[in-house]
Short mmCIF file of C-alpha atoms and ligand atoms in Angstrom, two decimals:
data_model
loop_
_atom_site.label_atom_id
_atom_site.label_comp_id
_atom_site.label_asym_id
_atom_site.label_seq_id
_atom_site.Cartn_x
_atom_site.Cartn_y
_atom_site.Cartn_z
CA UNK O 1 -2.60 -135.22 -2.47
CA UNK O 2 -4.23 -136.85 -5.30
CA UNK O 3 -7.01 -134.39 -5.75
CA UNK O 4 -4.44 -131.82 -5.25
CA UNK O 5 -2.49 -133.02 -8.44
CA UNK O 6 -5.86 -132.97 -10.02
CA UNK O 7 -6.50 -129.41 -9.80
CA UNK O 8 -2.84 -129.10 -10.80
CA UNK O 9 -3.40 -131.02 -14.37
CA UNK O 10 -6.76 -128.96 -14.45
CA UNK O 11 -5.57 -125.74 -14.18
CA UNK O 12 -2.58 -126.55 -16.78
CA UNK O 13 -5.03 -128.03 -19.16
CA UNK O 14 -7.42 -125.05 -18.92
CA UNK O 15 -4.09 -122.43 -19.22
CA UNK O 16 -3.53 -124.40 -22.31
CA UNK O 17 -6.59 -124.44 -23.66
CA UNK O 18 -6.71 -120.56 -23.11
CA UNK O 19 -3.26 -119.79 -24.20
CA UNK O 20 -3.92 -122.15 -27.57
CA UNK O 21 -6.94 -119.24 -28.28
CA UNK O 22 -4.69 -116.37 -28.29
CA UNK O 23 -4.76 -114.71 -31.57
CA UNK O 24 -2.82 -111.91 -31.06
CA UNK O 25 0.84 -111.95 -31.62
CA UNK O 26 1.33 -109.35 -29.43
CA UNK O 27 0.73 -111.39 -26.51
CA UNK O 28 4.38 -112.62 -24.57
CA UNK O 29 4.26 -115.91 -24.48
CA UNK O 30 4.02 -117.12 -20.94
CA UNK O 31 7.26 -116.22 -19.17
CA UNK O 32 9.66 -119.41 -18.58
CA UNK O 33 8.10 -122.02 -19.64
CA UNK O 34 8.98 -125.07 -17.77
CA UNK O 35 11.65 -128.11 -19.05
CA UNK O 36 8.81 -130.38 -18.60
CA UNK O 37 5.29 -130.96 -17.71
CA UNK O 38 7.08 -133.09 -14.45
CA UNK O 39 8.24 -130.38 -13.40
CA UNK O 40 6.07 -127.76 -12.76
CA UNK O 41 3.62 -129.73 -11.71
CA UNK O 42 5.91 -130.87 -8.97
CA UNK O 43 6.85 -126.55 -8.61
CA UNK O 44 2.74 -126.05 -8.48
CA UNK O 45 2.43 -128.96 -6.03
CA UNK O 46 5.46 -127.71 -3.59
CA UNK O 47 4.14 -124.24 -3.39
CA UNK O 48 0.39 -125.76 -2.68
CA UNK O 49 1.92 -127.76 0.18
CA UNK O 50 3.95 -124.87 1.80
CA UNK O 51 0.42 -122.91 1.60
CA UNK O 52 -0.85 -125.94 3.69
CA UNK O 53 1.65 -125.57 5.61
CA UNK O 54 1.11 -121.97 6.63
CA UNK O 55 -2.37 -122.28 7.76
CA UNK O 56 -0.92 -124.66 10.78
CA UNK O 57 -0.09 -123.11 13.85
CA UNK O 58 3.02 -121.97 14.32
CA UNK O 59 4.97 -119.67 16.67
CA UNK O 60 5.55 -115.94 15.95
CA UNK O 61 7.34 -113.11 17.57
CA UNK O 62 5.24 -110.32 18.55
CA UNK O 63 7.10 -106.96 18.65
CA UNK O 64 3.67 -104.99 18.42
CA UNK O 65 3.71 -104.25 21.86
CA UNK O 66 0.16 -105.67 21.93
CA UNK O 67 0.74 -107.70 25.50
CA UNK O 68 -2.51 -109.51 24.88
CA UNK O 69 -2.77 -109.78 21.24
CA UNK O 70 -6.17 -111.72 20.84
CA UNK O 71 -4.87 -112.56 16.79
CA UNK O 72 -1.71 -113.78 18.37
CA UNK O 73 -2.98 -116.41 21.15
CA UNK O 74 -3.28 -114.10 24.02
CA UNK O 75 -1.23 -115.09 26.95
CA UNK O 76 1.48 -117.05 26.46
CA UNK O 77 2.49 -119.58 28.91
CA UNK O 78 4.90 -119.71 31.61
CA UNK O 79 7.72 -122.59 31.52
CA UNK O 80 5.99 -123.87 34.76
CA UNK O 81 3.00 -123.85 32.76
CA UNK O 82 4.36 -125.07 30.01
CA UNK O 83 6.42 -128.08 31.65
CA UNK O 84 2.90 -129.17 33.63
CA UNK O 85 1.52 -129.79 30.12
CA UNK O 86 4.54 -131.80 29.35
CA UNK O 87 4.27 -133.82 31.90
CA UNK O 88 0.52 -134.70 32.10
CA UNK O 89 0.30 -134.40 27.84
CA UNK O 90 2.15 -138.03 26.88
CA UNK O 91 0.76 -140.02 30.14
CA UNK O 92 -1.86 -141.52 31.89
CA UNK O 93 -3.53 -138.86 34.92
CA UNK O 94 -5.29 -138.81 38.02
CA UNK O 95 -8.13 -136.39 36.10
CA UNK O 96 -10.69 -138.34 37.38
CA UNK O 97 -9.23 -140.69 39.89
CA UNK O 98 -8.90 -140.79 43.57
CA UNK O 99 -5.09 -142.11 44.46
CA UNK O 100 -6.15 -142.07 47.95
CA UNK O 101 -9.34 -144.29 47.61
CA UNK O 102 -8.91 -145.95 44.50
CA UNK O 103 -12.00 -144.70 43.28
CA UNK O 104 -13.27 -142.02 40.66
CA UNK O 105 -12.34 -138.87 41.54
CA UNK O 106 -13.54 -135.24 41.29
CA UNK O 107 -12.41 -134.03 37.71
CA UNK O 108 -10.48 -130.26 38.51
CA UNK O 109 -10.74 -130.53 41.80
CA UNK O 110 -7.15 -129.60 42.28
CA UNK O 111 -7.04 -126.15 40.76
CA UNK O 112 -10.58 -125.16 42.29
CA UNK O 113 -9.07 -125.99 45.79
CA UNK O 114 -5.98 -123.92 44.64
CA UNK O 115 -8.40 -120.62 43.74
CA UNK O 116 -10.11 -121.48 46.92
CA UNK O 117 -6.93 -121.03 48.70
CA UNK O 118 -5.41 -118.26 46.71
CA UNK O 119 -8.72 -116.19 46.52
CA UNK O 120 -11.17 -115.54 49.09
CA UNK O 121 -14.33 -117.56 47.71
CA UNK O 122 -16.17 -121.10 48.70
CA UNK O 123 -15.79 -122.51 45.72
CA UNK O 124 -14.53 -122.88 42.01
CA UNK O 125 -15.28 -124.34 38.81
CA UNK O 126 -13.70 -123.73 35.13
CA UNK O 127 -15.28 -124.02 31.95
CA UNK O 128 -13.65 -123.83 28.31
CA UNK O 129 -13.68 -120.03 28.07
CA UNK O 130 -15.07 -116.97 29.93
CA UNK O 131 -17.83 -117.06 27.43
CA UNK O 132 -19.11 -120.19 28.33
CA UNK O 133 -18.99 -119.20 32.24
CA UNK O 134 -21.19 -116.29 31.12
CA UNK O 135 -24.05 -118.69 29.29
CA UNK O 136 -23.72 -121.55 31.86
CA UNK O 137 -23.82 -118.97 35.22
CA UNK O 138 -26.61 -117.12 33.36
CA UNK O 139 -28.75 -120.66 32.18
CA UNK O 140 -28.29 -122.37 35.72
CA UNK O 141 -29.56 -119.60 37.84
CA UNK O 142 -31.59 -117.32 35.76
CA UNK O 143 -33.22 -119.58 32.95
CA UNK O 144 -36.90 -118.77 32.55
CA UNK O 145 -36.03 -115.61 34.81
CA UNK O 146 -35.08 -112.07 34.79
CA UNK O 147 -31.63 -110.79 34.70
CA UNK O 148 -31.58 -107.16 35.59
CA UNK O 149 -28.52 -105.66 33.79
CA UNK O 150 -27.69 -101.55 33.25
CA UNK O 151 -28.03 -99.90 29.30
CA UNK O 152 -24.29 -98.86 30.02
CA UNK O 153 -23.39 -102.74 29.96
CA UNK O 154 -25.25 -104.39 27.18
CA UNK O 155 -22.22 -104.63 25.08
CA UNK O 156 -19.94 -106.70 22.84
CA UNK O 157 -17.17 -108.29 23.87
CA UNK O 158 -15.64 -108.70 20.40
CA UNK O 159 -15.90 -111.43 17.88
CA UNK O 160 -19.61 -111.44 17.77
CA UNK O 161 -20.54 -112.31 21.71
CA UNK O 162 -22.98 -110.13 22.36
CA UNK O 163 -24.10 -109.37 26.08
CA UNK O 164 -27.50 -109.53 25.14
CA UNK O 165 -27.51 -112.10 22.53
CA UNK O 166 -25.91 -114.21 25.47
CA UNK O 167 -28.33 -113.65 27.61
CA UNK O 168 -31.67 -114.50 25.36
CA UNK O 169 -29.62 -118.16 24.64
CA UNK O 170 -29.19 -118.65 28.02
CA UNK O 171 -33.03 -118.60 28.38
CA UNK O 172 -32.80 -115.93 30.59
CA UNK O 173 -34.92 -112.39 30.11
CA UNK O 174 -32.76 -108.99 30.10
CA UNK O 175 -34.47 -106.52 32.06
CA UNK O 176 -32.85 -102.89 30.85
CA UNK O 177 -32.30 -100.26 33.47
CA UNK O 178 -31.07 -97.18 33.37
CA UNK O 179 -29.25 -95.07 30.59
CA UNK O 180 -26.39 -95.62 28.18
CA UNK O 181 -23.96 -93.39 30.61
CA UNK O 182 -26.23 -93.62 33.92
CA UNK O 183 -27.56 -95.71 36.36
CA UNK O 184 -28.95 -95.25 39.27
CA UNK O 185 -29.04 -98.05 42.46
CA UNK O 186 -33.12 -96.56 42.43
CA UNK O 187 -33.09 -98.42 38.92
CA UNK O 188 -31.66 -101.57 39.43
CA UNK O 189 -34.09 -101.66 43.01
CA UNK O 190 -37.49 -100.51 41.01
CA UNK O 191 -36.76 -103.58 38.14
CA UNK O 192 -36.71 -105.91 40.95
CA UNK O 193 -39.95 -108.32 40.63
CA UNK O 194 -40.75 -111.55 41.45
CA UNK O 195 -39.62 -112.85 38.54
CA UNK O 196 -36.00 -111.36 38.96
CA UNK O 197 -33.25 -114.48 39.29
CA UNK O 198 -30.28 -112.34 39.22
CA UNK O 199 -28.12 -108.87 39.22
CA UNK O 200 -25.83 -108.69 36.41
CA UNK O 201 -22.62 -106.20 36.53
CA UNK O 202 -20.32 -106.78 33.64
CA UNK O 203 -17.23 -105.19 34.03
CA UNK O 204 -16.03 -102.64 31.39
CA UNK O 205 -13.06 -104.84 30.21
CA UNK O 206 -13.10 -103.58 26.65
CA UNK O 207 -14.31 -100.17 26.29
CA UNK O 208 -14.98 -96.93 28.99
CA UNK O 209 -17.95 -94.81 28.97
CA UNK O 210 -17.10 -91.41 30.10
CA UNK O 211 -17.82 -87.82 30.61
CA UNK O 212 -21.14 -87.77 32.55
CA UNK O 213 -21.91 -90.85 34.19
CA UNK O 214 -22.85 -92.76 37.10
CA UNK O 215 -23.12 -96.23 38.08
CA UNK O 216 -24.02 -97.81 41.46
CA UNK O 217 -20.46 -99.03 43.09
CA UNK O 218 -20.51 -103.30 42.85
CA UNK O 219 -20.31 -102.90 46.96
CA UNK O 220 -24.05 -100.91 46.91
CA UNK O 221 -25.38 -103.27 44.33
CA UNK O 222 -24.20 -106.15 46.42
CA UNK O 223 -26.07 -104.63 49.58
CA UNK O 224 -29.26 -104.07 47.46
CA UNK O 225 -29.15 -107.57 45.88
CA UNK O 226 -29.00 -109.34 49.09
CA UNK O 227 -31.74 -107.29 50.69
CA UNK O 228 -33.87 -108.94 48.42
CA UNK O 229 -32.12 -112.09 48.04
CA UNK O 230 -30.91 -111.88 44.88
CA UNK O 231 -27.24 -113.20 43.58
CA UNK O 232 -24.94 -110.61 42.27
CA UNK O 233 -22.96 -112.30 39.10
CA UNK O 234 -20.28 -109.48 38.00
CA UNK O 235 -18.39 -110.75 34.55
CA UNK O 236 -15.10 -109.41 35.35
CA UNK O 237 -13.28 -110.47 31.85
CA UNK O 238 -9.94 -109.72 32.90
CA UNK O 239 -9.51 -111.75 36.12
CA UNK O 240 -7.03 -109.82 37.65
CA UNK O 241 -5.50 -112.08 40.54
CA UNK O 242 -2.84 -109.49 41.88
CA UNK O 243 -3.74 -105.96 42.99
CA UNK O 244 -4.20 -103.66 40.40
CA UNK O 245 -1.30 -101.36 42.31
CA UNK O 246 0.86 -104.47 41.90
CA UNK O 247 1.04 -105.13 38.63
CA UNK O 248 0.97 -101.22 37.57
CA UNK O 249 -2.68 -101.22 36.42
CA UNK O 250 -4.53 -99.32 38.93
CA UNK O 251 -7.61 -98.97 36.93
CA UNK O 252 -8.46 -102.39 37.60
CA UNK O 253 -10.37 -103.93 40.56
CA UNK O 254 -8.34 -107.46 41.31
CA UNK O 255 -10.62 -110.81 41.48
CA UNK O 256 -10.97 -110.85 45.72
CA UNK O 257 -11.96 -107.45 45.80
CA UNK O 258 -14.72 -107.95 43.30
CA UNK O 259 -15.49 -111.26 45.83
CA UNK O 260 -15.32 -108.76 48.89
CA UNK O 261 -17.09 -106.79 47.57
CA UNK O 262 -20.32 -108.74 47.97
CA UNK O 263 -20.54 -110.29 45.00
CA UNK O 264 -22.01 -113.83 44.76
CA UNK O 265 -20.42 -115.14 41.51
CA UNK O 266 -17.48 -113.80 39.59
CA UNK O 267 -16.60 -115.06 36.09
CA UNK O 268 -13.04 -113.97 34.36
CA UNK O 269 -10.87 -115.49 31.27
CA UNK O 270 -7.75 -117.31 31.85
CA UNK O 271 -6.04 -116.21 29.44
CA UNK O 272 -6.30 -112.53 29.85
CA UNK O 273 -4.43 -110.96 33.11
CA UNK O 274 -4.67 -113.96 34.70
CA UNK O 275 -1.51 -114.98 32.09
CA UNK O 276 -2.64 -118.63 31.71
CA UNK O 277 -4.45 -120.85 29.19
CA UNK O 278 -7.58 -120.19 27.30
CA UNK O 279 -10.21 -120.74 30.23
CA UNK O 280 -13.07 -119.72 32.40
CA UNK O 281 -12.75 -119.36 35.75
CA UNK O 282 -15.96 -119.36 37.88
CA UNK O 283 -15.20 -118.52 41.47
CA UNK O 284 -18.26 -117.57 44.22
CA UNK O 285 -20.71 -119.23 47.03
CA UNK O 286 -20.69 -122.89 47.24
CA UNK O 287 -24.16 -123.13 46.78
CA UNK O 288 -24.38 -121.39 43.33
CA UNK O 289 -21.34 -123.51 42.03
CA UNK O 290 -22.76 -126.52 42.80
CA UNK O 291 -26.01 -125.86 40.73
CA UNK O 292 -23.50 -124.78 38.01
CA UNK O 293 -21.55 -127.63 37.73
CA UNK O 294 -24.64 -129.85 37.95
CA UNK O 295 -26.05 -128.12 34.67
CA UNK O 296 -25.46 -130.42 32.11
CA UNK O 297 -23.87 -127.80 30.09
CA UNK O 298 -21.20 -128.50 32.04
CA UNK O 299 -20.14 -131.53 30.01
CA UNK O 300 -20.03 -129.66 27.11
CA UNK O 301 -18.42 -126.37 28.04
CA UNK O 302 -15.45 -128.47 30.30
CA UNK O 303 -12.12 -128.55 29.97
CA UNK O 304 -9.43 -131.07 29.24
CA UNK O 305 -7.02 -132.38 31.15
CA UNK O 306 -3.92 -130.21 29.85
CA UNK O 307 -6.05 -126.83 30.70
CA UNK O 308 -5.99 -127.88 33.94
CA UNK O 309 -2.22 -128.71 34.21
CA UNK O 310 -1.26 -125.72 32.89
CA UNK O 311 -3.49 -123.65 34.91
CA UNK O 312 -2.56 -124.86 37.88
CA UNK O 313 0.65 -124.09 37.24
CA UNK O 314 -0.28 -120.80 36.87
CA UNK O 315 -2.20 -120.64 39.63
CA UNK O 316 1.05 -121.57 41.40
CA UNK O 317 3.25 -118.98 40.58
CA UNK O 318 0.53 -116.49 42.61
CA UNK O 319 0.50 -118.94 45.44
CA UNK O 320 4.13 -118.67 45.59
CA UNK O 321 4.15 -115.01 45.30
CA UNK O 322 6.23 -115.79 41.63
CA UNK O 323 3.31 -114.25 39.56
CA UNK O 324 5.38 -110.77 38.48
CA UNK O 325 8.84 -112.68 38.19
CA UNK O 326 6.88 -115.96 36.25
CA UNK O 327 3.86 -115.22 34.72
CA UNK O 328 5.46 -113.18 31.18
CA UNK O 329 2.20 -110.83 30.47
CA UNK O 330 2.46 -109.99 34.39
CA UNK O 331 6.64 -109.56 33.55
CA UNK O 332 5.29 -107.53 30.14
CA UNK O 333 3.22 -105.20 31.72
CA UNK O 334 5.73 -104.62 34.77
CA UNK O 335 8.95 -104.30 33.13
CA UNK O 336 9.79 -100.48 33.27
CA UNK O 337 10.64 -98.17 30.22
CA UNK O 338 13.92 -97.50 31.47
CA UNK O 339 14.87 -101.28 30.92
CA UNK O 340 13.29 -101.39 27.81
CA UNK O 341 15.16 -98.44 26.54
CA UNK O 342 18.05 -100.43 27.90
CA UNK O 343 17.66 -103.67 25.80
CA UNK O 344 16.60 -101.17 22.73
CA UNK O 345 20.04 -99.40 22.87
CA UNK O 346 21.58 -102.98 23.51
CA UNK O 347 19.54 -104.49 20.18
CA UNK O 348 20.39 -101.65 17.86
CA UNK O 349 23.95 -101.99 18.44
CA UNK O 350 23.87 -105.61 17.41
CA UNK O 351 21.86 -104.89 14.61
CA UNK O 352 23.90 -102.34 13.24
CA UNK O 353 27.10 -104.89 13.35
CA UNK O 354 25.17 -107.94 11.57
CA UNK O 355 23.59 -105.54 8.31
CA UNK O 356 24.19 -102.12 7.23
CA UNK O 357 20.58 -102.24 5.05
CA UNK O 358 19.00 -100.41 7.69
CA UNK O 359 18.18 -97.41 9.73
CA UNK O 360 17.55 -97.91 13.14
CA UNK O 361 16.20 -95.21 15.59
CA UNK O 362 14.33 -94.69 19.01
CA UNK O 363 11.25 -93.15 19.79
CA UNK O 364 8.87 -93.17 22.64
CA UNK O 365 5.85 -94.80 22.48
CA UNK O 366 3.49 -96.76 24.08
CA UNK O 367 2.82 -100.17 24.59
CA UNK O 368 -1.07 -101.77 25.50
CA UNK O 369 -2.34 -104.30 27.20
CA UNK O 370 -4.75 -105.65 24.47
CA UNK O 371 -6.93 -108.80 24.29
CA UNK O 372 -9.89 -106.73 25.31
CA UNK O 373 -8.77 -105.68 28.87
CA UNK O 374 -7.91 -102.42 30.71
CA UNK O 375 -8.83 -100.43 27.48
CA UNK O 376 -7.18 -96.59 27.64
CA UNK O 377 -4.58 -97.83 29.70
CA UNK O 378 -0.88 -97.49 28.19
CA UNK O 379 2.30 -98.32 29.26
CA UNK O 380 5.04 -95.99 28.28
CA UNK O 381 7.85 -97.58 26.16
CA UNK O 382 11.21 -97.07 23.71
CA UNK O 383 10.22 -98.12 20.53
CA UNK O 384 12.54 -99.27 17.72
CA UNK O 385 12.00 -97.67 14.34
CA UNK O 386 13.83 -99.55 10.56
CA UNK O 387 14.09 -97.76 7.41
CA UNK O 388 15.65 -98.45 4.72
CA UNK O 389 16.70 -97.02 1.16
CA UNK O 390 15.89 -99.98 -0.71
CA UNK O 391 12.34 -100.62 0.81
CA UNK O 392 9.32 -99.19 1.99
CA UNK O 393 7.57 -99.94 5.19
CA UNK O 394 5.51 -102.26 4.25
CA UNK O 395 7.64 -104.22 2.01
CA UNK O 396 10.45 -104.43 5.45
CA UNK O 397 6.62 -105.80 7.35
CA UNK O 398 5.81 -107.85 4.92
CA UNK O 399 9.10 -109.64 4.81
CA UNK O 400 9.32 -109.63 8.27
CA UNK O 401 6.10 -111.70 9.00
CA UNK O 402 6.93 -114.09 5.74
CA UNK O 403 10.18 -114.64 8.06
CA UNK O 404 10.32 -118.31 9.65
CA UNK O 405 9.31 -117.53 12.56
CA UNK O 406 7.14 -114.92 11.57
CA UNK O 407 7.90 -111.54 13.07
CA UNK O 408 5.04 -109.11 13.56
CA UNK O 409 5.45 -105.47 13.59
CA UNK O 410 3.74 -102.20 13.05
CA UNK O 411 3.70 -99.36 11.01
CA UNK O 412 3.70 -96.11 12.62
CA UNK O 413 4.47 -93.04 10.48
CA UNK O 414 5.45 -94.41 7.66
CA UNK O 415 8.31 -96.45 9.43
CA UNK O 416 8.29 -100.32 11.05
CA UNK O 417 8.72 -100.12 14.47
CA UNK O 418 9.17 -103.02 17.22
CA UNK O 419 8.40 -102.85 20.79
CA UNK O 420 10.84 -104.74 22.89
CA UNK O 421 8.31 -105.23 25.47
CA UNK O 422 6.72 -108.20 24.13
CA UNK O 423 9.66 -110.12 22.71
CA UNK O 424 11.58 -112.37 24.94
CA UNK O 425 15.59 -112.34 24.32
CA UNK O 426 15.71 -115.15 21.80
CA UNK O 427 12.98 -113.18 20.09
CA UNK O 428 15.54 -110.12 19.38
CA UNK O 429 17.97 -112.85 18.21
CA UNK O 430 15.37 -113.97 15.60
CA UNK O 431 14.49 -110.62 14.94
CA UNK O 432 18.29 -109.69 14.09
CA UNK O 433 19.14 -112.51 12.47
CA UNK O 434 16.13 -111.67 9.91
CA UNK O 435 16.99 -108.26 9.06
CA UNK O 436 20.51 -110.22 8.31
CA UNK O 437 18.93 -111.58 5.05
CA UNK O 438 18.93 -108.54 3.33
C1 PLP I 501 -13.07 -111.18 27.34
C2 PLP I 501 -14.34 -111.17 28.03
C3 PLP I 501 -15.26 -112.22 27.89
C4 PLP I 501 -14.99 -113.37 26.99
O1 PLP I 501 -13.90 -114.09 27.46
P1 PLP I 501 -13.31 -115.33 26.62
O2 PLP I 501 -12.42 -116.00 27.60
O3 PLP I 501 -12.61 -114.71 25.47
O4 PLP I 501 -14.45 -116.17 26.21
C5 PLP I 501 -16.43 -112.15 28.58
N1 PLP I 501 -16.71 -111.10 29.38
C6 PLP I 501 -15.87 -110.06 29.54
C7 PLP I 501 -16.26 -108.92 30.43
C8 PLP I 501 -14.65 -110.05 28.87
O5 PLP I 501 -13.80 -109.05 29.04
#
């Protein structure tokens, strides 16, 4: 505070000093000058402070239609989810204590025998993101080794992780087969030396490579690894715990079938499909998550205690066969256009009864899934377009997301429009009740 009022009385001083030098009388003088000195350095000091203020976190309604918007937090939580946190957040836990034995207990080991249950694999282990699962599977098993990954693969996840940059810090070696758009199993099998640790697939979460390619299916590669005895770690990014078919994304192989699939280790994010909180889940043989968790990365890519309340929570709702009706990117990406239309119809209606400053339309459109996962899929949706007479697109955006909450649109055309699909029903509310203002 103090140093802020000292920049305050600097800047004045130095406007002074300036405004003292002006020679020429055509200048304005500043526009209304202030009673006092008091007060506009208490007007400078406000506006500071409600800058401050906006670089906290705060919510925001999404109408982009984005499902997973990576800028926008991702997944948000269910209210099981949600009320786990509560409940663990102001209290003292059994994180690391035994109620049984009165002794330390095994931190997590509550969700990992939930995934166990849920999810045909041995074992389970989370880390603070699926980036860190990548480094720590890659440094416990392949450190000082070769990892024998396809050209097609060596990609970038967004926000600077690199597949191959990953790789080199985990102290591992890439070993490059095949081309950009095709490899062959022949490939992967003629890389194979005796200094290979381990087969790397990673999933195509973010981007497609088509036209003429191949690739080995994860079932062959799984045959060929274990002919020579190799693990088979696919990065699966998305973590899809449902069946594709279920969830209306058939494009995407679920989590088990990856695991039944042969492979040995599977890593995905938790809060991608999966609908949870920002996490990495590790899921594969028993023997190869036990040397992960002993890495003492381990310490330092872990997560805390309200992580694993809310995932398990999460985790839950699939147990209980709740994930579509609970989980709300799983309700997001289900909910069919002909319901969105529905609640468009529904919101322009109100709309038009609280203001008569704008235009209101619908178009079709599509909504995406986002947050790097099933790229070039689309889900077909009733999208809201507002004009107006007295402002331009951007000016409606920008008042929209200087609302409180801030609402985020987009800009198609020319014209704001808002995709019901992502905003919950006290989200239109919000939305109505800012359009209101003007
Ligand atoms: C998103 C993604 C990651 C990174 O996941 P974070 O949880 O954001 O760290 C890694 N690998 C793949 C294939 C991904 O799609």
């Amino acid at each position: 505070m103090k140093d802020q009022i000292r920049e305050i009385l600097d800047d004045m001083r130095g406007e002074i000093l300036s405004a003292d030098g002006i020679s020429d009388p055509l200048t304005p003088p500043p526009p209304s000058l202030p009673d006092t000195a008091e007060e506009e350095i208490e007007s400078r000091l406000r506006s500071r402070l409600s800058k401050r203020n906006d670089l906290r976190l705060k919510p925001v309604i999404n109408a982009t239609g984005v499902i997973l918007h990576t800028n926008l937090g991702r997944a948000p939580l269910s209210s099981k989810a949600v009320e786990a946190i509560k409940r663990i957040a102001g209290e003292y836990c059994t994180l690391e204590y035994d109620v049984s034995t009165g002794k330390r207990g095994k931190r997590g080991i509550g969700v990992e025998t939930m995934l166990h249950d849920l999810v045909n694999c041995e074992a389970a282990v989370v880390v603070n993101n699926c980036a860190a699962a990548v480094l720590l599977i890659l440094n416990t098993i392949a450190e000082g080794g070769e990892v024998i990954i396809s050209r097609g693969e060596l990609v970038e996840i967004g926000g600077e992780f690199r597949i191959p940059d990953v790789i080199e810090k985990s102290g591992a070696r890439i070993r490059e087969v095949g081309s950009t758009n095709r490899t062959r199993l022949s490939d992967y099998e003629k890389a194979i030396n005796e200094n290979t640790r381990l087969i790397l697939r990673i999933h195509p979460s973010n981007y497609r490579i088509i036209g003429f390619t191949e690739k080995p299916e994860i079932n062959e590669l799984a045959i060929l690894a274990d002919n020579y005895n190799l693990p088979l770690y696919e990065d699966m990014g998305c973590g899809l715990l449902l069946e594709g078919e279920q969830v209306g994304i058939n494009s995407e192989p679920s989590v088990a079938s990856s695991l039944n699939s042969g492979c040995s280790i599977v890593s995905f994010s938790g809060d991608k499909l999966l609908g949870g909180p920002q996490a990495g889940i590790i899921l594969g043989k028993a023997e190869l998550i036990e040397r992960v968790k002993r890495n003492p990365l381990m310490r330092a890519l872990r997560v805390d205690k309200l992580i694993y309340a809310a995932l398990e929570a999460t985790i839950e709702s699939y147990a209980t066969d709740n994930a579509l009706n609970e989980i709300p990117i799983l309700k997001a990406i289900h909910t069919p256009k002909e319901e969105i239309t529905r609640r468009a119809r529904l919101f322009i209606r109100k709309a038009k009864t609280a203001t008569s400053s704008f235009e209101f339309k619908l178009i079709d459109g599509n909504s995406v899934a986002g947050g790097g996962s099933v790229p070039m899929t689309e889900f077909p949706t009733t999208l809201i377009t507002i004009t107006s007479n007295a402002m331009s697109a951007s000016e409606i955006e920008a008042k929209l997301r200087m609302n409180d909450p801030p609402i985020i649109t987009r800009i198609v055309d020319n014209q704001i429009v808002i995709d019901l699909r992502t905003v919950t029903v006290s989200g239109e509310k919000e939305i109505i009740e800012a359009l209101k203002k003007y």
